[in-house]
XYZ file of C-alpha atoms in Angstrom:
397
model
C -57.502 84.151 60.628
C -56.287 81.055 58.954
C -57.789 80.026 55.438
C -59.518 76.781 56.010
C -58.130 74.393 53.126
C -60.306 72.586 50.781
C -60.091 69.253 48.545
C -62.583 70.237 45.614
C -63.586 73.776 44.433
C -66.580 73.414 42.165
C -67.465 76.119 39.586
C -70.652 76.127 37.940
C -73.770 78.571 36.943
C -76.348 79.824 39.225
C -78.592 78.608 36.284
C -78.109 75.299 37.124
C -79.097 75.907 40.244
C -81.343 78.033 41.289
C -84.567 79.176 39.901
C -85.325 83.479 38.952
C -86.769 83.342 42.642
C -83.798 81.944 44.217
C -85.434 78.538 45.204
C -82.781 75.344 44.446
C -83.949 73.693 41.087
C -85.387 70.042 41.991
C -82.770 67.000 40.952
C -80.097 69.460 39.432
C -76.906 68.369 38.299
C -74.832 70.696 41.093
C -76.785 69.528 43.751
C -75.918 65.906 42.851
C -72.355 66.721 42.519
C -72.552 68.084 46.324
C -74.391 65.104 47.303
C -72.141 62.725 46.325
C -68.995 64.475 47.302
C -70.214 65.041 50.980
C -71.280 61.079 50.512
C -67.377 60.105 49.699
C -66.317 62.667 52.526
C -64.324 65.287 50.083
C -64.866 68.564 51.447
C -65.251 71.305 48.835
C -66.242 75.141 48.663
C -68.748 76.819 46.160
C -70.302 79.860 45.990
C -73.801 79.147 47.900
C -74.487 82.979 48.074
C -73.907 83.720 44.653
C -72.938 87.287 44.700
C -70.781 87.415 41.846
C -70.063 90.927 41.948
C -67.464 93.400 43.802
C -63.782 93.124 44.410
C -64.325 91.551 48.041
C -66.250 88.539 45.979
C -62.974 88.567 43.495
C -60.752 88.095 46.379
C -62.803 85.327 47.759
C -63.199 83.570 44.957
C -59.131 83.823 44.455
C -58.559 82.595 47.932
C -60.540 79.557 47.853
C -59.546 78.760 44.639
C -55.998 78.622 46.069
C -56.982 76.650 49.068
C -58.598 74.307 47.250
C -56.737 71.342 45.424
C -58.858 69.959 43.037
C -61.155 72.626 41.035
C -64.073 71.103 39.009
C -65.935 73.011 36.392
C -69.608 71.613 35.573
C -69.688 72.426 32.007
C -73.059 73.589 31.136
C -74.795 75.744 28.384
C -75.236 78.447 31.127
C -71.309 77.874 32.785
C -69.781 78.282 29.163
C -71.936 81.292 28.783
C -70.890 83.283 32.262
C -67.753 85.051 32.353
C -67.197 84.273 35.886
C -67.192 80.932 35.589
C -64.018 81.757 32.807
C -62.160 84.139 34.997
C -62.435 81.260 37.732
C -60.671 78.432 35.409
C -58.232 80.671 34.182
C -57.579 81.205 37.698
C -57.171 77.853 38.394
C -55.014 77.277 35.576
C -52.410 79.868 36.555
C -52.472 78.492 39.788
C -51.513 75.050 38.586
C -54.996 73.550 40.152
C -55.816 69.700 38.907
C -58.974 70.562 36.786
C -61.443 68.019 36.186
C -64.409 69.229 33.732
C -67.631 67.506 34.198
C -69.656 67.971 30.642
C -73.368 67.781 31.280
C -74.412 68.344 27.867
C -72.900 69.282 24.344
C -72.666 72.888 24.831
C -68.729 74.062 23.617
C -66.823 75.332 25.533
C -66.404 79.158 26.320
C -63.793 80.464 23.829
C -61.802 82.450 26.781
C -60.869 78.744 28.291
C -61.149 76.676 25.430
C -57.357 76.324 25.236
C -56.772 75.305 28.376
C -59.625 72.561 28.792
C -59.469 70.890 25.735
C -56.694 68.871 26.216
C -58.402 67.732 29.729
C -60.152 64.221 30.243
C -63.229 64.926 30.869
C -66.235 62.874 32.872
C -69.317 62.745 30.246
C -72.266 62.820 32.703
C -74.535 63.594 30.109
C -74.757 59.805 28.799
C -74.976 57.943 31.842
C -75.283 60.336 35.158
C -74.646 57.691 37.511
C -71.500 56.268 35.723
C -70.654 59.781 35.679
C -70.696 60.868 39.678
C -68.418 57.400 40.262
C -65.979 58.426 37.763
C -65.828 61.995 39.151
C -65.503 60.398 42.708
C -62.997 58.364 41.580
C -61.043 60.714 39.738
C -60.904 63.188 42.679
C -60.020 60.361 45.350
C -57.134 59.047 42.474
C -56.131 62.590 42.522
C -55.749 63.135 46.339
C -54.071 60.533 46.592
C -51.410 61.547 44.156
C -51.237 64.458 45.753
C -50.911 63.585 49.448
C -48.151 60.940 47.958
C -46.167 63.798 46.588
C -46.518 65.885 49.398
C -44.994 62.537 51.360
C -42.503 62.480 49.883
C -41.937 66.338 49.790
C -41.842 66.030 53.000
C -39.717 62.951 53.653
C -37.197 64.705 51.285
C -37.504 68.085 53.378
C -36.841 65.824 56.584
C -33.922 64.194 54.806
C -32.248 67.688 54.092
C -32.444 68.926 57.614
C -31.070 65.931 59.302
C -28.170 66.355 56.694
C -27.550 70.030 57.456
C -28.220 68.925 61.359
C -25.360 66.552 60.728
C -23.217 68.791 59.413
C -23.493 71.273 62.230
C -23.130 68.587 64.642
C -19.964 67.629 62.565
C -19.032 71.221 61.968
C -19.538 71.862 66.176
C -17.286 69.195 67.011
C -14.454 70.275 64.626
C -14.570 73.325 66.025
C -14.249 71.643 70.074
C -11.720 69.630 68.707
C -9.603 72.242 67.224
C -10.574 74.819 70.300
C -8.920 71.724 72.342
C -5.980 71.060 70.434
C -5.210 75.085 70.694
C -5.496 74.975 74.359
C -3.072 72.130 74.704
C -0.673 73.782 72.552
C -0.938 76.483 75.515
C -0.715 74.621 77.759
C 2.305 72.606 76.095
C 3.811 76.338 75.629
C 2.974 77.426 79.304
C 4.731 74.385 80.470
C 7.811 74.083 78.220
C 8.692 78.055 79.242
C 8.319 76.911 83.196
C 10.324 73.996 82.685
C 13.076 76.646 81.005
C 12.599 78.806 83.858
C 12.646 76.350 86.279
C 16.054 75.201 84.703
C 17.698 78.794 84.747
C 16.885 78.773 88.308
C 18.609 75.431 88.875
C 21.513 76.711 87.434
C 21.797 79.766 89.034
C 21.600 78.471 92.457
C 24.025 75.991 91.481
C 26.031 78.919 90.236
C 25.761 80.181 93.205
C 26.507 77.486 95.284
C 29.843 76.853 93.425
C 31.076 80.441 94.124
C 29.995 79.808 97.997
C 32.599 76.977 98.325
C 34.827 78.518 96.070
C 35.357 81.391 98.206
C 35.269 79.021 100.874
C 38.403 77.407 99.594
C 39.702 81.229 99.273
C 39.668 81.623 102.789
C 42.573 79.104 102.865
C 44.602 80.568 101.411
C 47.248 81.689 103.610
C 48.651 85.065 101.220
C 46.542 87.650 101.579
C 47.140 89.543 98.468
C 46.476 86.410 96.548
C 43.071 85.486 98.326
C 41.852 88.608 98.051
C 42.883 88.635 93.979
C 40.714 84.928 94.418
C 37.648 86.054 95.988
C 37.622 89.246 93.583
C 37.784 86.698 90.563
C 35.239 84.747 91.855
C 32.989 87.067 92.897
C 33.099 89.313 89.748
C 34.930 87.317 87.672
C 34.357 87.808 83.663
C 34.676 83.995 82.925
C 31.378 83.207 85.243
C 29.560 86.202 84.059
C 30.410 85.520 80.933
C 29.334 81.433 80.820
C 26.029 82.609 83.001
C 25.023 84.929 80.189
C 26.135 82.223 77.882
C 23.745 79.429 79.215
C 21.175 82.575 79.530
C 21.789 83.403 75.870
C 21.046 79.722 74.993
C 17.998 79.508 76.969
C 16.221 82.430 75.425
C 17.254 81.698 71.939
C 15.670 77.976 72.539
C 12.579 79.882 73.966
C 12.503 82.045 71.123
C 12.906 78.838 68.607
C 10.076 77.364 70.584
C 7.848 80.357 69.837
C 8.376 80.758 65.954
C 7.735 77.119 66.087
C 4.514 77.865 67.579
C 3.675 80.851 65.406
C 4.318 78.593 62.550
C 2.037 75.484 63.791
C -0.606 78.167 64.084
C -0.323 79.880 60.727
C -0.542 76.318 59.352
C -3.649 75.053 61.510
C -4.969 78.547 59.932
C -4.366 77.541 56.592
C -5.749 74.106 57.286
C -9.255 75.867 59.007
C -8.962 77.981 55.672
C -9.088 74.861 53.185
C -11.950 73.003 55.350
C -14.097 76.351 55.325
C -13.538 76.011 51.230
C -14.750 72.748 51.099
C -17.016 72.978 53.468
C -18.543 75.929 51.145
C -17.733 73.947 47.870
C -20.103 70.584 49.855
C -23.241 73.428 50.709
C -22.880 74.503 46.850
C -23.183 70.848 45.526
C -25.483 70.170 48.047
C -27.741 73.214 46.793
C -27.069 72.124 42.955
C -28.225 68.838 44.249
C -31.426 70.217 45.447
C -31.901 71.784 42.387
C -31.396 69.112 40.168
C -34.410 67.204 42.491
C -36.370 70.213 41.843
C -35.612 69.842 37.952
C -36.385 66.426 38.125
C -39.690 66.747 40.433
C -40.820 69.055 37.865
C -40.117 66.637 34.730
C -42.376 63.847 36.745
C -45.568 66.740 36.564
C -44.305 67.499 33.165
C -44.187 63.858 32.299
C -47.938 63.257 33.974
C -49.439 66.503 32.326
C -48.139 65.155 28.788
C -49.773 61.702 29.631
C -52.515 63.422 30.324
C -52.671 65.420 27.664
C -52.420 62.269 25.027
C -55.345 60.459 27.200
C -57.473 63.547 26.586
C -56.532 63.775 23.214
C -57.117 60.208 22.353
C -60.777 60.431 24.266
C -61.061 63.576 21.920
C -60.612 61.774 18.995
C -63.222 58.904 19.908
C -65.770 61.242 20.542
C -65.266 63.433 17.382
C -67.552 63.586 14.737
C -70.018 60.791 12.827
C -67.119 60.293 9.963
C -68.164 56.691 9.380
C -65.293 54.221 8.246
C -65.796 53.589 4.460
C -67.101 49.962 2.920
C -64.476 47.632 1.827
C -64.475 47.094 -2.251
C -67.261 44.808 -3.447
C -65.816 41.229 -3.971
C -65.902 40.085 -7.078
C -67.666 36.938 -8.529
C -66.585 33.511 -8.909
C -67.691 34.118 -13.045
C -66.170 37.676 -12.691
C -62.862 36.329 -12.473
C -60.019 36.758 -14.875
C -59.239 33.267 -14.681
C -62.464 32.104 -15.303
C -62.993 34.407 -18.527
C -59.671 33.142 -20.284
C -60.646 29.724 -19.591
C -64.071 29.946 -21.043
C -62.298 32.007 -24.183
C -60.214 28.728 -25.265
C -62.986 26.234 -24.372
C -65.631 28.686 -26.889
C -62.051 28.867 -29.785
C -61.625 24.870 -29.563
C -65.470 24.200 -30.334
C -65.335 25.386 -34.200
C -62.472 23.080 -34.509
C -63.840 19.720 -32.665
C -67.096 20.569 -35.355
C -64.759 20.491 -38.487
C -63.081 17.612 -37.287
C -66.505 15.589 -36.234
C -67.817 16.518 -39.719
C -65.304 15.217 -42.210
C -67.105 12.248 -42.243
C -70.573 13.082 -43.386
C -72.209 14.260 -46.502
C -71.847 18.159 -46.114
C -68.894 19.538 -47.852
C -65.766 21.374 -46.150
C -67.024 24.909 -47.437
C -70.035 24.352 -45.577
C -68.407 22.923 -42.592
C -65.738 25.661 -42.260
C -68.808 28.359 -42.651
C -71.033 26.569 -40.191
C -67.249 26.573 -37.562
C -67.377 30.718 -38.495
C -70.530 31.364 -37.389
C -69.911 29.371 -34.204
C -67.420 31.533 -33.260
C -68.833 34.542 -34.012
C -71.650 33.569 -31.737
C -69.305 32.310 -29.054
C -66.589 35.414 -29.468
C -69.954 37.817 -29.004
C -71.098 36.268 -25.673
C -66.897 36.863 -24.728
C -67.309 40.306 -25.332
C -70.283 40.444 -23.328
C -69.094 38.945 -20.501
C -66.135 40.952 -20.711
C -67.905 44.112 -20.626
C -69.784 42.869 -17.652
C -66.656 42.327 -15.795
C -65.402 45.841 -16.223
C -68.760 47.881 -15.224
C -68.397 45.682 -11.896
C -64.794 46.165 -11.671
């Protein structure tokens, strides 16, 4: 019996499911996941029995798995806890299966399968369930359609390759008629030209023969009797005619044989030539085969190319999700009287004030030992409230 083929396998725990008396769990997360995949018309397989025990259950599980495209693990406290629900992803992973996890709460993953889900986008259903089924949906459908893309195009390719090797047994077919033909006109050439040699022996001889006829016709004439029988015994055995007939015979033969090792030479070079087409007709099937290996190579680069990118998606979701590490707070800005500038100006205004009193004083009635006393204790005051300030600038730097 065939093995029906599936677009989603979904792995999850009976927990989630059922209750200890085997009644479905009101407005669980598996059922939902059903729900909405039968809504958006993806067929899928799970285990509705639940008889996770046995090698016949093994073997089931294995073969839906692998007719299954898609396999989605709900990732639950109770699915990261079962050790089915690991064998069942690593499964899935050594198949090569398009795993989508669907994280309904914070539980970690199981340790067994850790390495290979980590680096998987994941759908967060906990925060927002709704937001969650659409993104599954949409992953899935996004998915399929990858997939029934590629397989397009597998099969275009595949299509491609047998109307080329069609071709070239078409091509290869009517090489062969042709040279079939051109062997049976050389036969036929060969046939003919030995005919025609034949035919021309024959000629000759009956004109041989019709020559001696009058000959000894004219021998009849001949009124001495000794002398016409010496004629008609030269001309009926006579050395000289046998000898030219055998001649012209010779001549014949040796032009048939010439013909022949002509022939026998065409044919060991048409065999030469069927040799060197056979080689390059082996040394086109080997490029063609390195050809279809380097498509394989590079078919293989596009998954490895889409696994990295999704790898680095996962990885950067990862890292947004990760922790509460909170960004620290900038450096405190510091004062418009906190400022360097400010401090060195206020220093010369306080050092020119002692002076401008010494200067405004020379005029009165108080001495310069008093003045230049009463310009000391200025600054001292002033250089004081400097120093303060100066301290208060470093504790806030």
């Amino acid at each position: 019996m065939e093995q029906k083929k599936y677009d989603v396998f979904i792995s999850y725990s009976r927990k989630d499911y059922v209750d200890e008396k085997r009644n479905i769990i009101p407005d669980n997360v598996v059922s939902k996941i059903k729900d909405a995949l039968t809504e958006a018309g993806i067929s899928f397989w799970f285990d509705e029995e639940g008889i996770n025990h046995g090698d016949e259950f093994a073997k089931l599980i294995i073969r839906n798995i692998k007719a299954s495209h898609i396999f989605i693990f709900i990732s639950t406290e109770n699915s990261n806890a079962s050790e089915w629900t690991g064998r069942e992803i690593a499964s899935a992973h050594m198949m090569k299966k398009h795993i989508i996890p669907v994280r309904v709460d914070d539980s970690s993953y199981n340790e067994d399968v850790m390495f290979y889900l980590s680096i998987l986008d994941f759908i967060d259903y906990k925060i927002n369930p709704e937001k969650g089924l659409k993104d599954l949906i949409k992953a899935v459908k996004t998915e399929l359609e990858r997939y029934e893309a590629e397989k397009k195009r597998k099969e275009e390719e595949a299509n491609k390759r047998k109307e080329l090797e069609r071709k070239r047994e078409e091509e290869k077919k009517l090489l062969q008629e042709q040279e079939q033909q051109r062997r049976e006109m050389e036969q036929k050439k060969l046939i003919a030209d030995i005919k025609l040699s034949c035919k021309t022996l024959d000629n000759e001889e009956a004109k041989l023969k019709l020559d001696r006829e009058n000959l000894l016709l004219k021998v009849e004439h001949v009124s001495d009797k000794d002398e016409q029988n010496k004629l008609r015994e030269l001309v009926n055995g006579s050395s000289v005619n046998s000898f030219k007939y055998q001649k012209e015979y010779n001549a014949v033969i040796k032009e048939r044989d010439k013909l022949l090792e002509e022939q026998n030479e065409l044919v060991t070079e048409r065999d030469n030539l069927i040799k060197e087409r056979n080689k390059l007709y082996d040394e086109r099937n080997k490029l063609s085969a390195s050809s279809k290996q380097w498509m394989e190579k590079y078919s293989k680069l596009q998954s490895d190319l889409y696994s990295a990118n999704a790898k680095i998606t996962a990885l950067e979701t990862s890292l947004r999700y990760q922790g509460n590490k909170k960004t620290p707070p900038p450096p405190p800005q510091k004062k418009w009287y906190q400022t360097d500038k400010f401090v060195i100006t206020l220093v010369v205004v306080l050092s020119l004030i002692p002076l401008f009193v010494i200067f405004s004083n020379r005029g009165s009635s108080i001495d310069d030992e008093d003045s230049f006393k009463y310009a000391a204790d200025t600054l001292a005051v002033d250089t004081a409230y400097v120093d303060t300030l100066a301290i208060d600038t470093a504790a806030a730097d």
